[in-house]
Amino acid sequence: MTINIGTAIDSPVRVDPVTSRGDLQKFIAIPWKVYADDKFWVPPLKLERRLHLSSHNSYFKNAEWQAWLAFRDNVPVGRISAQIDAVHQKFYGANSGHFGFIEAENDPEIFKKLFEAAEDWLIERGVAYVTGPFNFSINQESGVLVEGFDTPPSILMPHSRQWYGPLIEGQGYRPAMDMLAYWMESKVFGENPVMNKLVKRYGPKVQIRPLNKKIFNQELEILRNIFNDAWSNNWGFIPFSKEEFAELGAGLKPFVPDGYI
Protein backbone atom coordinates (compact mmCIF):
# COMPACT_ATOMS: atom_id res chain seq x y z
CA MET A 1 0.00 0.00 0.00
CA THR A 2 1.33 3.43 -0.92
CA ILE A 3 -0.13 6.69 0.31
CA ASN A 4 0.93 10.29 0.20
CA ILE A 5 1.88 11.69 3.59
CA GLY A 6 1.17 15.37 3.89
CA THR A 7 3.88 17.94 4.43
CA ALA A 8 3.79 20.67 7.04
CA ILE A 9 2.24 23.93 5.89
CA ASP A 10 3.95 27.27 6.61
CA SER A 11 1.13 28.61 8.77
CA PRO A 12 1.87 27.50 12.37
CA VAL A 13 -0.20 24.98 14.29
CA ARG A 14 -1.59 25.95 17.70
CA VAL A 15 -2.86 23.39 20.21
CA ASP A 16 -5.27 24.42 22.97
CA PRO A 17 -6.87 22.36 25.74
CA VAL A 18 -10.61 21.79 25.61
CA THR A 19 -11.97 23.78 28.55
CA SER A 20 -15.48 24.89 27.62
CA ARG A 21 -18.70 23.60 26.12
CA GLY A 22 -17.89 25.49 22.93
CA ASP A 23 -14.49 23.80 22.74
CA LEU A 24 -16.16 20.42 23.20
CA GLN A 25 -18.54 21.13 20.34
CA LYS A 26 -15.54 21.86 18.10
CA PHE A 27 -13.87 18.67 19.36
CA ILE A 28 -16.93 16.61 18.43
CA ALA A 29 -17.21 18.28 15.01
CA ILE A 30 -13.65 17.53 13.82
CA PRO A 31 -14.50 14.18 12.13
CA TRP A 32 -17.13 15.83 9.92
CA LYS A 33 -14.31 17.90 8.45
CA VAL A 34 -11.69 15.14 8.23
CA TYR A 35 -14.07 12.63 6.59
CA ALA A 36 -16.01 15.08 4.43
CA ASP A 37 -14.96 13.28 1.24
CA ASP A 38 -14.94 9.72 2.67
CA LYS A 39 -18.09 7.91 1.56
CA PHE A 40 -17.33 4.95 3.84
CA TRP A 41 -17.32 6.97 7.05
CA VAL A 42 -20.45 6.54 9.17
CA PRO A 43 -21.14 9.69 11.21
CA PRO A 44 -21.94 9.07 14.87
CA LEU A 45 -24.94 10.67 16.52
CA LYS A 46 -23.76 13.99 17.95
CA LEU A 47 -26.07 13.59 20.94
CA GLU A 48 -24.47 10.23 21.71
CA ARG A 49 -21.00 11.76 21.39
CA ARG A 50 -21.90 14.57 23.79
CA LEU A 51 -23.15 12.03 26.34
CA HIS A 52 -20.06 9.86 25.87
CA LEU A 53 -17.78 12.82 26.54
CA SER A 54 -19.81 14.20 29.44
CA SER A 55 -19.29 13.72 33.15
CA HIS A 56 -22.31 11.39 33.12
CA ASN A 57 -20.14 8.69 31.50
CA SER A 58 -19.48 6.13 34.25
CA TYR A 59 -15.97 5.64 32.82
CA PHE A 60 -14.98 8.78 34.71
CA LYS A 61 -15.68 7.19 38.08
CA ASN A 62 -12.23 5.65 37.79
CA ALA A 63 -10.52 7.82 35.19
CA GLU A 64 -9.39 11.32 34.35
CA TRP A 65 -8.85 12.83 30.93
CA GLN A 66 -7.97 15.94 28.97
CA ALA A 67 -8.69 16.82 25.35
CA TRP A 68 -7.00 19.23 22.94
CA LEU A 69 -7.79 20.93 19.66
CA ALA A 70 -5.27 21.85 16.97
CA PHE A 71 -5.81 25.09 15.05
CA ARG A 72 -4.30 26.62 11.96
CA ASP A 73 -5.26 30.23 11.28
CA ASN A 74 -7.84 29.82 14.08
CA VAL A 75 -9.56 26.99 12.18
CA PRO A 76 -9.82 23.59 13.95
CA VAL A 77 -7.74 20.99 12.07
CA GLY A 78 -7.28 18.16 14.56
CA ARG A 79 -7.96 16.73 18.00
CA ILE A 80 -6.62 14.25 20.56
CA SER A 81 -7.27 13.11 24.12
CA ALA A 82 -5.16 11.68 26.92
CA GLN A 83 -6.63 9.60 29.71
CA ILE A 84 -5.54 7.71 32.80
CA ASP A 85 -7.74 4.79 33.80
CA ALA A 86 -7.31 3.51 37.37
CA VAL A 87 -8.91 0.17 36.46
CA HIS A 88 -6.43 -0.32 33.61
CA GLN A 89 -3.57 0.62 35.92
CA LYS A 90 -4.75 -1.97 38.44
CA PHE A 91 -4.36 -4.67 35.78
CA TYR A 92 -1.33 -3.37 33.85
CA GLY A 93 0.68 -1.09 36.09
CA ALA A 94 0.40 2.32 37.72
CA ASN A 95 2.50 4.02 35.05
CA SER A 96 0.22 3.28 32.07
CA GLY A 97 -1.84 5.81 30.12
CA HIS A 98 -3.77 6.15 26.89
CA PHE A 99 -4.33 8.54 24.03
CA GLY A 100 -7.52 8.58 22.01
CA PHE A 101 -9.96 10.38 19.73
CA ILE A 102 -7.15 11.20 17.30
CA GLU A 103 -8.52 12.85 14.17
CA ALA A 104 -6.58 15.32 12.04
CA GLU A 105 -5.80 16.57 8.58
CA ASN A 106 -2.93 15.04 6.61
CA ASP A 107 -0.09 17.07 8.11
CA PRO A 108 2.80 15.72 10.25
CA GLU A 109 3.03 19.01 12.15
CA ILE A 110 -0.55 18.68 13.42
CA PHE A 111 0.09 15.15 14.68
CA LYS A 112 3.38 16.22 16.26
CA LYS A 113 1.82 19.09 18.21
CA LEU A 114 -1.20 17.06 19.30
CA PHE A 115 0.88 14.16 20.59
CA GLU A 116 3.27 16.51 22.37
CA ALA A 117 0.35 18.02 24.28
CA ALA A 118 -1.12 14.64 25.20
CA GLU A 119 2.22 13.12 26.20
CA ASP A 120 3.23 16.13 28.32
CA TRP A 121 -0.04 15.86 30.25
CA LEU A 122 0.49 12.13 30.82
CA ILE A 123 4.14 12.51 31.85
CA GLU A 124 3.18 15.17 34.42
CA ARG A 125 0.95 12.51 36.02
CA GLY A 126 3.60 9.83 36.21
CA VAL A 127 2.80 7.89 33.05
CA ALA A 128 5.79 6.08 31.56
CA TYR A 129 4.20 4.23 28.62
CA VAL A 130 1.25 5.11 26.42
CA THR A 131 -1.01 2.97 24.25
CA GLY A 132 -3.86 3.94 21.97
CA PRO A 133 -5.99 5.05 20.42
CA PHE A 134 -8.75 4.19 22.87
CA ASN A 135 -12.00 6.17 22.89
CA PHE A 136 -11.91 5.93 25.99
CA SER A 137 -11.03 2.31 26.78
CA ILE A 138 -10.57 -1.03 25.06
CA ASN A 139 -14.25 -1.71 25.78
CA GLN A 140 -15.17 1.12 23.41
CA GLU A 141 -13.78 2.18 20.03
CA SER A 142 -10.16 1.03 19.91
CA GLY A 143 -7.31 1.02 17.44
CA VAL A 144 -6.57 2.70 14.15
CA LEU A 145 -7.69 1.35 10.79
CA VAL A 146 -4.72 0.25 8.63
CA GLU A 147 -6.54 -1.85 6.00
CA GLY A 148 -10.09 -1.90 4.68
CA PHE A 149 -10.56 1.80 4.05
CA ASP A 150 -13.17 0.91 1.42
CA THR A 151 -15.52 -0.63 3.99
CA PRO A 152 -17.77 1.12 6.51
CA PRO A 153 -17.27 0.55 10.23
CA SER A 154 -19.76 -1.36 12.33
CA ILE A 155 -20.84 -0.46 15.86
CA LEU A 156 -17.88 0.15 18.21
CA MET A 157 -15.40 -0.09 15.32
CA PRO A 158 -13.05 2.78 14.46
CA HIS A 159 -12.67 4.33 11.03
CA SER A 160 -9.52 6.18 10.02
CA ARG A 161 -7.90 8.03 7.14
CA GLN A 162 -5.01 6.29 5.43
CA TRP A 163 -2.43 8.72 6.80
CA TYR A 164 -3.23 8.06 10.47
CA GLY A 165 -1.13 4.91 10.90
CA PRO A 166 2.06 6.29 9.32
CA LEU A 167 1.77 9.66 11.06
CA ILE A 168 1.13 8.06 14.46
CA GLU A 169 4.17 5.82 13.93
CA GLY A 170 6.03 8.98 12.97
CA GLN A 171 5.62 10.06 16.59
CA GLY A 172 7.50 6.98 17.78
CA TYR A 173 4.59 4.59 18.30
CA ARG A 174 4.68 0.98 17.15
CA PRO A 175 1.86 -1.56 16.66
CA ALA A 176 0.99 -3.30 19.93
CA MET A 177 -1.70 -5.71 18.73
CA ASP A 178 -3.56 -6.51 15.51
CA MET A 179 -7.32 -6.10 15.89
CA LEU A 180 -9.32 -7.89 13.21
CA ALA A 181 -12.87 -7.40 11.99
CA TYR A 182 -14.63 -9.92 9.77
CA TRP A 183 -17.36 -9.62 7.17
CA MET A 184 -19.61 -12.70 7.27
CA GLU A 185 -22.62 -13.56 5.14
CA SER A 186 -25.64 -15.02 6.91
CA LYS A 187 -25.44 -18.19 4.81
CA VAL A 188 -22.25 -19.25 6.63
CA PHE A 189 -24.30 -19.80 9.79
CA GLY A 190 -25.36 -23.27 8.74
CA GLU A 191 -24.70 -26.73 10.09
CA ASN A 192 -21.52 -26.88 12.14
CA PRO A 193 -20.11 -30.36 12.93
CA VAL A 194 -18.37 -29.23 16.11
CA MET A 195 -21.46 -27.43 17.36
CA ASN A 196 -23.63 -30.44 16.56
CA LYS A 197 -21.39 -32.64 18.72
CA LEU A 198 -21.60 -30.16 21.59
CA VAL A 199 -25.38 -30.00 21.31
CA LYS A 200 -25.64 -33.79 21.43
CA ARG A 201 -23.36 -33.96 24.45
CA TYR A 202 -24.67 -31.05 26.48
CA GLY A 203 -28.06 -30.39 24.91
CA PRO A 204 -30.17 -31.60 27.85
CA LYS A 205 -28.18 -29.36 30.22
CA VAL A 206 -28.26 -26.22 28.07
CA GLN A 207 -31.18 -23.88 27.55
CA ILE A 208 -31.20 -21.48 24.61
CA ARG A 209 -33.63 -18.56 24.70
CA PRO A 210 -33.83 -15.01 23.35
CA LEU A 211 -33.06 -12.00 25.50
CA ASN A 212 -36.12 -10.81 27.41
CA LYS A 213 -36.42 -7.05 26.94
CA LYS A 214 -39.06 -6.90 29.69
CA ILE A 215 -36.29 -7.55 32.22
CA PHE A 216 -33.59 -5.88 30.17
CA ASN A 217 -31.38 -4.76 33.06
CA GLN A 218 -31.32 -8.24 34.58
CA GLU A 219 -30.46 -9.74 31.20
CA LEU A 220 -27.65 -7.22 30.75
CA GLU A 221 -26.06 -8.38 33.99
CA ILE A 222 -26.00 -11.95 32.67
CA LEU A 223 -24.42 -10.74 29.42
CA ARG A 224 -21.85 -8.66 31.32
CA ASN A 225 -20.74 -11.62 33.40
CA ILE A 226 -20.44 -13.80 30.29
CA PHE A 227 -18.46 -11.13 28.43
CA ASN A 228 -16.06 -10.45 31.30
CA ASP A 229 -15.40 -14.16 31.75
CA ALA A 230 -14.99 -14.90 28.03
CA TRP A 231 -12.61 -11.99 27.40
CA SER A 232 -10.61 -12.17 30.62
CA ASN A 233 -7.49 -13.62 28.95
CA ASN A 234 -7.52 -11.32 25.92
CA TRP A 235 -4.91 -8.66 25.28
CA GLY A 236 -5.66 -5.41 27.09
CA PHE A 237 -8.71 -6.79 28.89
CA ILE A 238 -10.35 -4.75 31.60
CA PRO A 239 -13.74 -5.81 32.96
CA PHE A 240 -16.91 -3.89 32.22
CA SER A 241 -18.41 -2.38 35.35
CA LYS A 242 -22.13 -2.76 35.85
CA GLU A 243 -22.67 0.93 35.08
CA GLU A 244 -20.54 0.89 31.92
CA PHE A 245 -22.31 -2.17 30.54
CA ALA A 246 -25.71 -0.68 31.33
CA GLU A 247 -24.78 2.45 29.36
CA LEU A 248 -23.58 0.34 26.43
CA GLY A 249 -26.75 -1.74 26.52
CA ALA A 250 -28.99 1.30 26.63
CA GLY A 251 -27.22 2.70 23.57
CA LEU A 252 -27.52 -0.53 21.58
CA LYS A 253 -31.02 -1.55 22.66
CA PRO A 254 -32.90 0.50 20.00
CA PHE A 255 -30.81 -1.03 17.20
CA VAL A 256 -30.87 -4.74 18.14
CA PRO A 257 -33.81 -6.60 16.54
CA ASP A 258 -35.79 -9.01 18.67
CA GLY A 259 -34.31 -12.50 18.63
CA TYR A 260 -30.77 -11.41 17.76
CA ILE A 261 -29.50 -11.99 21.32
Short mmCIF file of C-alpha atoms in Angstrom, two decimals, residues 6-256:
data_model
loop_
_atom_site.label_atom_id
_atom_site.label_comp_id
_atom_site.label_asym_id
_atom_site.label_seq_id
_atom_site.Cartn_x
_atom_site.Cartn_y
_atom_site.Cartn_z
CA GLY A 6 1.17 15.37 3.89
CA THR A 7 3.88 17.94 4.43
CA ALA A 8 3.79 20.67 7.04
CA ILE A 9 2.24 23.93 5.89
CA ASP A 10 3.95 27.27 6.61
CA SER A 11 1.13 28.61 8.77
CA PRO A 12 1.87 27.50 12.37
CA VAL A 13 -0.20 24.98 14.29
CA ARG A 14 -1.59 25.95 17.70
CA VAL A 15 -2.86 23.39 20.21
CA ASP A 16 -5.27 24.42 22.97
CA PRO A 17 -6.87 22.36 25.74
CA VAL A 18 -10.61 21.79 25.61
CA THR A 19 -11.97 23.78 28.55
CA SER A 20 -15.48 24.89 27.62
CA ARG A 21 -18.70 23.60 26.12
CA GLY A 22 -17.89 25.49 22.93
CA ASP A 23 -14.49 23.80 22.74
CA LEU A 24 -16.16 20.42 23.20
CA GLN A 25 -18.54 21.13 20.34
CA LYS A 26 -15.54 21.86 18.10
CA PHE A 27 -13.87 18.67 19.36
CA ILE A 28 -16.93 16.61 18.43
CA ALA A 29 -17.21 18.28 15.01
CA ILE A 30 -13.65 17.53 13.82
CA PRO A 31 -14.50 14.18 12.13
CA TRP A 32 -17.13 15.83 9.92
CA LYS A 33 -14.31 17.90 8.45
CA VAL A 34 -11.69 15.14 8.23
CA TYR A 35 -14.07 12.63 6.59
CA ALA A 36 -16.01 15.08 4.43
CA ASP A 37 -14.96 13.28 1.24
CA ASP A 38 -14.94 9.72 2.67
CA LYS A 39 -18.09 7.91 1.56
CA PHE A 40 -17.33 4.95 3.84
CA TRP A 41 -17.32 6.97 7.05
CA VAL A 42 -20.45 6.54 9.17
CA PRO A 43 -21.14 9.69 11.21
CA PRO A 44 -21.94 9.07 14.87
CA LEU A 45 -24.94 10.67 16.52
CA LYS A 46 -23.76 13.99 17.95
CA LEU A 47 -26.07 13.59 20.94
CA GLU A 48 -24.47 10.23 21.71
CA ARG A 49 -21.00 11.76 21.39
CA ARG A 50 -21.90 14.57 23.79
CA LEU A 51 -23.15 12.03 26.34
CA HIS A 52 -20.06 9.86 25.87
CA LEU A 53 -17.78 12.82 26.54
CA SER A 54 -19.81 14.20 29.44
CA SER A 55 -19.29 13.72 33.15
CA HIS A 56 -22.31 11.39 33.12
CA ASN A 57 -20.14 8.69 31.50
CA SER A 58 -19.48 6.13 34.25
CA TYR A 59 -15.97 5.64 32.82
CA PHE A 60 -14.98 8.78 34.71
CA LYS A 61 -15.68 7.19 38.08
CA ASN A 62 -12.23 5.65 37.79
CA ALA A 63 -10.52 7.82 35.19
CA GLU A 64 -9.39 11.32 34.35
CA TRP A 65 -8.85 12.83 30.93
CA GLN A 66 -7.97 15.94 28.97
CA ALA A 67 -8.69 16.82 25.35
CA TRP A 68 -7.00 19.23 22.94
CA LEU A 69 -7.79 20.93 19.66
CA ALA A 70 -5.27 21.85 16.97
CA PHE A 71 -5.81 25.09 15.05
CA ARG A 72 -4.30 26.62 11.96
CA ASP A 73 -5.26 30.23 11.28
CA ASN A 74 -7.84 29.82 14.08
CA VAL A 75 -9.56 26.99 12.18
CA PRO A 76 -9.82 23.59 13.95
CA VAL A 77 -7.74 20.99 12.07
CA GLY A 78 -7.28 18.16 14.56
CA ARG A 79 -7.96 16.73 18.00
CA ILE A 80 -6.62 14.25 20.56
CA SER A 81 -7.27 13.11 24.12
CA ALA A 82 -5.16 11.68 26.92
CA GLN A 83 -6.63 9.60 29.71
CA ILE A 84 -5.54 7.71 32.80
CA ASP A 85 -7.74 4.79 33.80
CA ALA A 86 -7.31 3.51 37.37
CA VAL A 87 -8.91 0.17 36.46
CA HIS A 88 -6.43 -0.32 33.61
CA GLN A 89 -3.57 0.62 35.92
CA LYS A 90 -4.75 -1.97 38.44
CA PHE A 91 -4.36 -4.67 35.78
CA TYR A 92 -1.33 -3.37 33.85
CA GLY A 93 0.68 -1.09 36.09
CA ALA A 94 0.40 2.32 37.72
CA ASN A 95 2.50 4.02 35.05
CA SER A 96 0.22 3.28 32.07
CA GLY A 97 -1.84 5.81 30.12
CA HIS A 98 -3.77 6.15 26.89
CA PHE A 99 -4.33 8.54 24.03
CA GLY A 100 -7.52 8.58 22.01
CA PHE A 101 -9.96 10.38 19.73
CA ILE A 102 -7.15 11.20 17.30
CA GLU A 103 -8.52 12.85 14.17
CA ALA A 104 -6.58 15.32 12.04
CA GLU A 105 -5.80 16.57 8.58
CA ASN A 106 -2.93 15.04 6.61
CA ASP A 107 -0.09 17.07 8.11
CA PRO A 108 2.80 15.72 10.25
CA GLU A 109 3.03 19.01 12.15
CA ILE A 110 -0.55 18.68 13.42
CA PHE A 111 0.09 15.15 14.68
CA LYS A 112 3.38 16.22 16.26
CA LYS A 113 1.82 19.09 18.21
CA LEU A 114 -1.20 17.06 19.30
CA PHE A 115 0.88 14.16 20.59
CA GLU A 116 3.27 16.51 22.37
CA ALA A 117 0.35 18.02 24.28
CA ALA A 118 -1.12 14.64 25.20
CA GLU A 119 2.22 13.12 26.20
CA ASP A 120 3.23 16.13 28.32
CA TRP A 121 -0.04 15.86 30.25
CA LEU A 122 0.49 12.13 30.82
CA ILE A 123 4.14 12.51 31.85
CA GLU A 124 3.18 15.17 34.42
CA ARG A 125 0.95 12.51 36.02
CA GLY A 126 3.60 9.83 36.21
CA VAL A 127 2.80 7.89 33.05
CA ALA A 128 5.79 6.08 31.56
CA TYR A 129 4.20 4.23 28.62
CA VAL A 130 1.25 5.11 26.42
CA THR A 131 -1.01 2.97 24.25
CA GLY A 132 -3.86 3.94 21.97
CA PRO A 133 -5.99 5.05 20.42
CA PHE A 134 -8.75 4.19 22.87
CA ASN A 135 -12.00 6.17 22.89
CA PHE A 136 -11.91 5.93 25.99
CA SER A 137 -11.03 2.31 26.78
CA ILE A 138 -10.57 -1.03 25.06
CA ASN A 139 -14.25 -1.71 25.78
CA GLN A 140 -15.17 1.12 23.41
CA GLU A 141 -13.78 2.18 20.03
CA SER A 142 -10.16 1.03 19.91
CA GLY A 143 -7.31 1.02 17.44
CA VAL A 144 -6.57 2.70 14.15
CA LEU A 145 -7.69 1.35 10.79
CA VAL A 146 -4.72 0.25 8.63
CA GLU A 147 -6.54 -1.85 6.00
CA GLY A 148 -10.09 -1.90 4.68
CA PHE A 149 -10.56 1.80 4.05
CA ASP A 150 -13.17 0.91 1.42
CA THR A 151 -15.52 -0.63 3.99
CA PRO A 152 -17.77 1.12 6.51
CA PRO A 153 -17.27 0.55 10.23
CA SER A 154 -19.76 -1.36 12.33
CA ILE A 155 -20.84 -0.46 15.86
CA LEU A 156 -17.88 0.15 18.21
CA MET A 157 -15.40 -0.09 15.32
CA PRO A 158 -13.05 2.78 14.46
CA HIS A 159 -12.67 4.33 11.03
CA SER A 160 -9.52 6.18 10.02
CA ARG A 161 -7.90 8.03 7.14
CA GLN A 162 -5.01 6.29 5.43
CA TRP A 163 -2.43 8.72 6.80
CA TYR A 164 -3.23 8.06 10.47
CA GLY A 165 -1.13 4.91 10.90
CA PRO A 166 2.06 6.29 9.32
CA LEU A 167 1.77 9.66 11.06
CA ILE A 168 1.13 8.06 14.46
CA GLU A 169 4.17 5.82 13.93
CA GLY A 170 6.03 8.98 12.97
CA GLN A 171 5.62 10.06 16.59
CA GLY A 172 7.50 6.98 17.78
CA TYR A 173 4.59 4.59 18.30
CA ARG A 174 4.68 0.98 17.15
CA PRO A 175 1.86 -1.56 16.66
CA ALA A 176 0.99 -3.30 19.93
CA MET A 177 -1.70 -5.71 18.73
CA ASP A 178 -3.56 -6.51 15.51
CA MET A 179 -7.32 -6.10 15.89
CA LEU A 180 -9.32 -7.89 13.21
CA ALA A 181 -12.87 -7.40 11.99
CA TYR A 182 -14.63 -9.92 9.77
CA TRP A 183 -17.36 -9.62 7.17
CA MET A 184 -19.61 -12.70 7.27
CA GLU A 185 -22.62 -13.56 5.14
CA SER A 186 -25.64 -15.02 6.91
CA LYS A 187 -25.44 -18.19 4.81
CA VAL A 188 -22.25 -19.25 6.63
CA PHE A 189 -24.30 -19.80 9.79
CA GLY A 190 -25.36 -23.27 8.74
CA GLU A 191 -24.70 -26.73 10.09
CA ASN A 192 -21.52 -26.88 12.14
CA PRO A 193 -20.11 -30.36 12.93
CA VAL A 194 -18.37 -29.23 16.11
CA MET A 195 -21.46 -27.43 17.36
CA ASN A 196 -23.63 -30.44 16.56
CA LYS A 197 -21.39 -32.64 18.72
CA LEU A 198 -21.60 -30.16 21.59
CA VAL A 199 -25.38 -30.00 21.31
CA LYS A 200 -25.64 -33.79 21.43
CA ARG A 201 -23.36 -33.96 24.45
CA TYR A 202 -24.67 -31.05 26.48
CA GLY A 203 -28.06 -30.39 24.91
CA PRO A 204 -30.17 -31.60 27.85
CA LYS A 205 -28.18 -29.36 30.22
CA VAL A 206 -28.26 -26.22 28.07
CA GLN A 207 -31.18 -23.88 27.55
CA ILE A 208 -31.20 -21.48 24.61
CA ARG A 209 -33.63 -18.56 24.70
CA PRO A 210 -33.83 -15.01 23.35
CA LEU A 211 -33.06 -12.00 25.50
CA ASN A 212 -36.12 -10.81 27.41
CA LYS A 213 -36.42 -7.05 26.94
CA LYS A 214 -39.06 -6.90 29.69
CA ILE A 215 -36.29 -7.55 32.22
CA PHE A 216 -33.59 -5.88 30.17
CA ASN A 217 -31.38 -4.76 33.06
CA GLN A 218 -31.32 -8.24 34.58
CA GLU A 219 -30.46 -9.74 31.20
CA LEU A 220 -27.65 -7.22 30.75
CA GLU A 221 -26.06 -8.38 33.99
CA ILE A 222 -26.00 -11.95 32.67
CA LEU A 223 -24.42 -10.74 29.42
CA ARG A 224 -21.85 -8.66 31.32
CA ASN A 225 -20.74 -11.62 33.40
CA ILE A 226 -20.44 -13.80 30.29
CA PHE A 227 -18.46 -11.13 28.43
CA ASN A 228 -16.06 -10.45 31.30
CA ASP A 229 -15.40 -14.16 31.75
CA ALA A 230 -14.99 -14.90 28.03
CA TRP A 231 -12.61 -11.99 27.40
CA SER A 232 -10.61 -12.17 30.62
CA ASN A 233 -7.49 -13.62 28.95
CA ASN A 234 -7.52 -11.32 25.92
CA TRP A 235 -4.91 -8.66 25.28
CA GLY A 236 -5.66 -5.41 27.09
CA PHE A 237 -8.71 -6.79 28.89
CA ILE A 238 -10.35 -4.75 31.60
CA PRO A 239 -13.74 -5.81 32.96
CA PHE A 240 -16.91 -3.89 32.22
CA SER A 241 -18.41 -2.38 35.35
CA LYS A 242 -22.13 -2.76 35.85
CA GLU A 243 -22.67 0.93 35.08
CA GLU A 244 -20.54 0.89 31.92
CA PHE A 245 -22.31 -2.17 30.54
CA ALA A 246 -25.71 -0.68 31.33
CA GLU A 247 -24.78 2.45 29.36
CA LEU A 248 -23.58 0.34 26.43
CA GLY A 249 -26.75 -1.74 26.52
CA ALA A 250 -28.99 1.30 26.63
CA GLY A 251 -27.22 2.70 23.57
CA LEU A 252 -27.52 -0.53 21.58
CA LYS A 253 -31.02 -1.55 22.66
CA PRO A 254 -32.90 0.50 20.00
CA PHE A 255 -30.81 -1.03 17.20
CA VAL A 256 -30.87 -4.74 18.14
#
